XYZ file of C-alpha atoms in Angstrom:
328
model
C -24.769 24.988 -9.305
C -26.476 21.798 -10.445
C -25.272 18.712 -8.618
C -26.198 16.476 -11.562
C -24.001 18.440 -13.976
C -20.890 18.494 -11.830
C -20.782 15.258 -9.815
C -18.289 13.627 -12.188
C -16.034 16.666 -12.178
C -16.118 16.838 -8.395
C -15.112 13.219 -7.967
C -12.454 13.471 -10.635
C -10.964 16.354 -8.645
C -10.861 14.352 -5.353
C -13.922 16.062 -3.885
C -16.443 13.875 -2.100
C -20.163 14.297 -2.625
C -21.705 14.296 0.851
C -25.152 13.789 2.334
C -25.667 17.566 2.524
C -26.845 19.128 -0.707
C -24.317 21.402 -2.456
C -21.711 20.743 0.263
C -18.727 18.471 -0.309
C -15.404 17.477 1.226
C -11.942 17.663 -0.298
C -9.662 14.660 0.215
C -6.046 15.696 0.849
C -3.375 13.126 -0.011
C -0.545 12.429 2.431
C 1.571 9.693 0.773
C 3.098 7.421 3.379
C 1.191 9.181 6.166
C 4.021 11.616 6.993
C 3.500 15.381 7.060
C 5.241 18.344 8.681
C 3.527 20.210 11.493
C 3.660 23.381 9.429
C 1.458 21.860 6.735
C -1.160 21.026 9.332
C -1.625 24.784 9.557
C -2.386 24.841 5.823
C -5.062 22.178 6.337
C -6.569 24.285 9.134
C -6.533 27.389 6.951
C -8.448 25.637 4.162
C -10.958 24.240 6.672
C -11.577 27.631 8.279
C -11.635 29.622 5.033
C -13.646 27.362 2.733
C -15.232 24.657 4.878
C -17.069 24.452 8.171
C -13.841 24.308 10.189
C -13.950 20.536 10.620
C -11.348 18.016 9.410
C -11.685 14.241 9.334
C -8.553 12.078 9.531
C -9.257 9.311 7.045
C -8.505 5.610 7.352
C -6.020 6.099 4.479
C -3.859 8.592 6.417
C -5.153 11.661 4.612
C -7.485 14.491 5.528
C -11.013 15.349 4.496
C -11.919 19.002 4.898
C -15.672 19.099 5.441
C -18.490 21.454 4.534
C -17.060 22.987 1.339
C -19.613 24.546 -1.058
C -19.276 23.140 -4.551
C -18.875 26.590 -6.060
C -15.672 27.026 -4.005
C -13.966 24.074 -5.680
C -11.664 26.138 -7.915
C -10.599 28.347 -5.005
C -9.879 25.293 -2.849
C -7.785 23.728 -5.619
C -5.589 26.836 -5.659
C -5.358 26.825 -1.868
C -4.147 23.205 -1.960
C -1.036 24.076 -3.985
C 1.367 24.589 -1.025
C 0.417 21.140 0.286
C 0.798 19.507 -3.127
C 4.175 21.173 -3.657
C 5.548 20.312 -0.221
C 4.413 16.678 -0.447
C 5.815 16.463 -4.004
C 2.649 15.040 -5.537
C 2.460 14.720 -9.311
C 0.167 17.216 -10.992
C -0.952 17.681 -14.584
C -1.738 21.380 -14.080
C -0.780 23.647 -11.199
C -3.551 25.094 -9.050
C -6.000 22.521 -10.404
C -5.807 20.293 -7.335
C -5.673 16.514 -7.598
C -6.474 15.521 -11.166
C -7.450 11.943 -10.398
C -10.311 10.094 -8.790
C -8.660 6.678 -8.824
C -5.561 5.406 -7.030
C -6.142 6.007 -3.337
C -3.679 7.646 -0.980
C -0.778 5.245 -0.470
C -0.481 4.325 3.190
C 2.414 3.161 5.362
C 3.154 2.210 8.937
C 5.839 4.318 10.587
C 8.621 1.872 9.632
C 12.192 1.854 10.872
C 12.423 5.611 11.341
C 10.765 4.893 14.717
C 9.891 1.199 15.157
C 12.732 -1.215 16.103
C 10.922 -4.038 14.266
C 10.802 -2.100 10.991
C 12.995 -3.607 8.289
C 12.916 -0.545 6.006
C 11.921 3.108 5.720
C 8.295 2.707 4.728
C 7.378 6.349 4.119
C 10.144 6.869 1.567
C 9.122 3.794 -0.429
C 5.461 4.843 -0.283
C 6.363 8.289 -1.598
C 8.393 6.798 -4.451
C 5.457 4.576 -5.340
C 3.201 7.639 -5.305
C 5.460 9.361 -7.830
C 5.394 6.279 -10.045
C 1.617 5.763 -10.219
C -0.257 8.986 -9.412
C -2.339 10.535 -10.920
C -4.463 7.715 -12.306
C -8.206 7.127 -12.496
C -8.091 3.369 -11.942
C -9.079 2.208 -8.474
C -5.932 0.803 -6.807
C -5.107 0.530 -3.109
C -1.447 0.170 -2.106
C -0.014 -0.069 1.410
C 3.372 -0.538 3.074
C 4.337 -2.056 6.395
C 7.784 -2.457 7.907
C 7.661 -6.094 9.011
C 5.434 -9.192 9.099
C 3.586 -7.806 12.141
C 1.597 -5.958 9.452
C 0.566 -2.975 11.558
C -0.379 -1.320 8.247
C -2.991 -4.039 7.493
C -1.527 -4.322 4.004
C -3.189 -7.671 3.319
C -6.469 -5.776 2.966
C -5.147 -3.943 -0.116
C -4.671 -4.682 -3.794
C -0.925 -4.537 -3.192
C 0.622 -5.103 0.214
C 4.363 -4.621 0.725
C 5.795 -6.168 3.903
C 9.375 -5.558 4.945
C 11.720 -8.551 5.228
C 15.356 -9.137 6.012
C 17.709 -12.053 5.618
C 19.286 -12.311 9.088
C 23.095 -12.405 9.017
C 24.834 -14.346 11.810
C 28.271 -13.521 13.216
C 29.396 -16.538 15.245
C 32.299 -14.566 16.742
C 29.879 -12.321 18.634
C 27.550 -15.085 19.828
C 27.772 -16.134 23.499
C 25.149 -18.879 23.214
C 22.617 -17.140 25.463
C 19.635 -18.423 23.480
C 17.798 -15.072 23.383
C 17.268 -15.308 19.633
C 15.732 -18.781 19.945
C 13.484 -17.670 22.805
C 12.085 -14.597 21.080
C 11.780 -16.274 17.688
C 9.704 -18.938 19.473
C 7.588 -16.483 21.474
C 7.202 -13.637 18.978
C 7.604 -15.244 15.573
C 7.554 -18.678 13.910
C 10.279 -20.579 15.838
C 12.677 -20.706 12.906
C 15.710 -20.830 15.225
C 16.813 -23.737 17.394
C 19.896 -24.141 19.573
C 22.445 -26.808 18.724
C 25.581 -27.110 20.874
C 24.879 -23.638 22.310
C 24.730 -22.094 18.856
C 21.615 -20.890 17.024
C 20.665 -22.595 13.769
C 18.168 -20.814 11.497
C 15.732 -22.777 9.335
C 15.893 -20.776 6.099
C 12.655 -22.213 4.711
C 10.680 -21.514 7.873
C 12.157 -18.050 8.519
C 9.834 -15.200 7.499
C 12.536 -12.530 7.673
C 10.935 -10.557 10.492
C 14.203 -9.574 12.229
C 13.069 -10.447 15.757
C 16.401 -12.216 16.286
C 18.178 -8.975 15.359
C 16.125 -6.900 17.795
C 16.634 -9.179 20.787
C 20.245 -10.376 20.392
C 22.169 -8.651 23.245
C 25.520 -9.201 21.528
C 24.478 -8.077 18.024
C 25.425 -11.455 16.649
C 22.402 -11.175 14.346
C 22.173 -8.268 11.894
C 19.810 -7.303 9.109
C 21.051 -7.872 5.580
C 22.292 -4.830 3.693
C 19.947 -5.741 0.833
C 16.342 -4.626 1.294
C 13.822 -7.393 0.700
C 10.040 -7.409 0.688
C 7.062 -9.732 0.586
C 4.473 -8.708 -2.012
C 0.844 -9.698 -1.419
C -1.976 -9.339 -3.913
C -5.658 -8.479 -4.097
C -6.843 -8.147 -0.530
C -10.131 -6.313 -0.270
C -13.027 -5.466 1.989
C -16.385 -4.402 0.569
C -19.818 -5.954 0.352
C -19.024 -8.870 -1.945
C -16.335 -11.531 -1.445
C -14.012 -9.844 1.085
C -10.684 -11.626 1.411
C -7.119 -11.185 2.602
C -4.306 -10.626 0.143
C -2.260 -13.691 -0.730
C 1.530 -14.006 -0.961
C 2.807 -13.561 -4.515
C 6.573 -13.051 -4.228
C 8.947 -12.986 -1.265
C 12.505 -11.664 -1.250
C 11.513 -9.225 -3.980
C 13.233 -5.864 -4.465
C 11.815 -2.333 -4.713
C 12.355 -1.877 -8.442
C 10.488 -5.081 -9.268
C 7.546 -4.142 -7.040
C 7.106 -0.766 -8.739
C 7.324 -2.394 -12.170
C 4.725 -5.026 -11.255
C 2.307 -2.366 -9.988
C 2.745 -0.258 -13.133
C 2.270 -3.334 -15.326
C -0.952 -4.055 -13.455
C -2.339 -0.697 -14.592
C -1.763 -1.826 -18.191
C -3.453 -5.156 -17.475
C -6.496 -3.484 -15.918
C -6.771 -1.006 -18.797
C -7.007 -4.023 -21.114
C -9.496 -6.096 -19.119
C -11.582 -3.815 -16.891
C -15.310 -4.348 -17.352
C -16.847 -1.745 -19.696
C -19.761 -1.626 -17.260
C -17.598 -0.753 -14.242
C -19.042 2.467 -12.701
C -16.501 5.313 -12.747
C -13.883 2.762 -13.899
C -13.831 1.226 -10.424
C -13.457 -2.547 -10.273
C -11.403 -4.583 -7.824
C -8.409 -6.106 -9.579
C -9.191 -9.482 -8.030
C -12.511 -9.607 -9.867
C -10.715 -9.006 -13.155
C -8.204 -11.767 -12.384
C -11.126 -14.075 -11.586
C -12.408 -13.459 -15.126
C -9.145 -13.712 -17.055
C -7.406 -16.321 -14.950
C -4.290 -15.840 -12.877
C -1.972 -17.059 -15.634
C -3.029 -14.170 -17.870
C -2.392 -11.692 -15.046
C 1.101 -13.092 -14.426
C 1.913 -12.850 -18.127
C 1.168 -9.112 -18.049
C 2.700 -8.111 -14.731
C 6.023 -9.933 -14.972
C 6.716 -8.417 -18.377
C 10.137 -6.739 -18.205
C 10.598 -7.572 -14.501
C 14.046 -8.804 -13.437
C 13.557 -10.443 -10.065
C 16.462 -10.942 -7.645
C 17.930 -14.450 -7.709
C 16.694 -14.958 -4.160
C 13.069 -14.131 -5.070
C 10.475 -16.877 -4.610
C 7.276 -16.676 -6.675
C 4.250 -18.457 -5.236
C 2.459 -20.394 -7.937
C -0.363 -21.062 -8.249
C -2.158 -18.617 -5.963
C -5.311 -19.766 -4.185
C -8.044 -17.359 -3.130
C -9.649 -17.623 0.287
C -12.500 -15.938 2.095
C -16.298 -16.034 1.898
C -18.184 -15.921 -1.366
C -21.641 -14.390 -1.361
C -24.195 -15.329 -3.994
C -27.740 -13.988 -4.321
C -30.511 -16.394 -3.388
C -32.730 -17.530 -6.244
C -36.413 -18.236 -6.001
C -37.931 -21.427 -7.367
């Protein structure tokens, strides 16, 4: 099989071209990073049957099965079907594997199913986002984290979703112990101060982390029933102009986030550089060309934000900027 003739097809089908001629690796998606132990056996079976028996756990919470001959691609795509079905991943055609080379596996920290700091169930939201945007050939990176601790490093992604809460205070349960003030000061941003043996929360300073909820011994602080998030935009690593994602909207809801991400696909389809190799271009570069106002016009189309939502405007980019040296 000629590598030159099939490289595009391989990449389109989520196979990686490796440094060893005629051997590749299949990237297995695990949206939200959660998988049953039984499916790990399926990964092992594919590795032993079609690869060299080795599996790499990727930085995006998926698997790469190594050492797969290119002429086994169709067989591997069929073997992937139990995993695709169980993980409920969108597919254009059954037994054809992953029909997209673009949007990367959507990652998530473990969230409130385990972590006491988690403000929401991150895996479920990540899986719902996966259903909304995959498959797609455009190069997007999306990540979820349960609280402002940002264990998921979401500010290094095109879209970062951080869990928030609006702490609710029940004065009848408070005994004035000051635990909430102490831990907000030591573990967060010191948004609580004690006045007459009662905690007072600075709403503007509060980042909605929920530390007061975790450490109140009397449960005088509780998380709000409404789920809120902080949406950050256009973080990236890479060789040129790495930078952290910047805050775009806080106290945003799930429906609005999904709509904004889907609208961004439309925006990128309109403005992506025709010279972008394999239709891969960081969204931030496109925004740099069109201006942020044009981006906002596209992505807020049809979005109904909660009344509590705060939109940061304008957004300012940070981070180093590398330019090639010129000779006199």
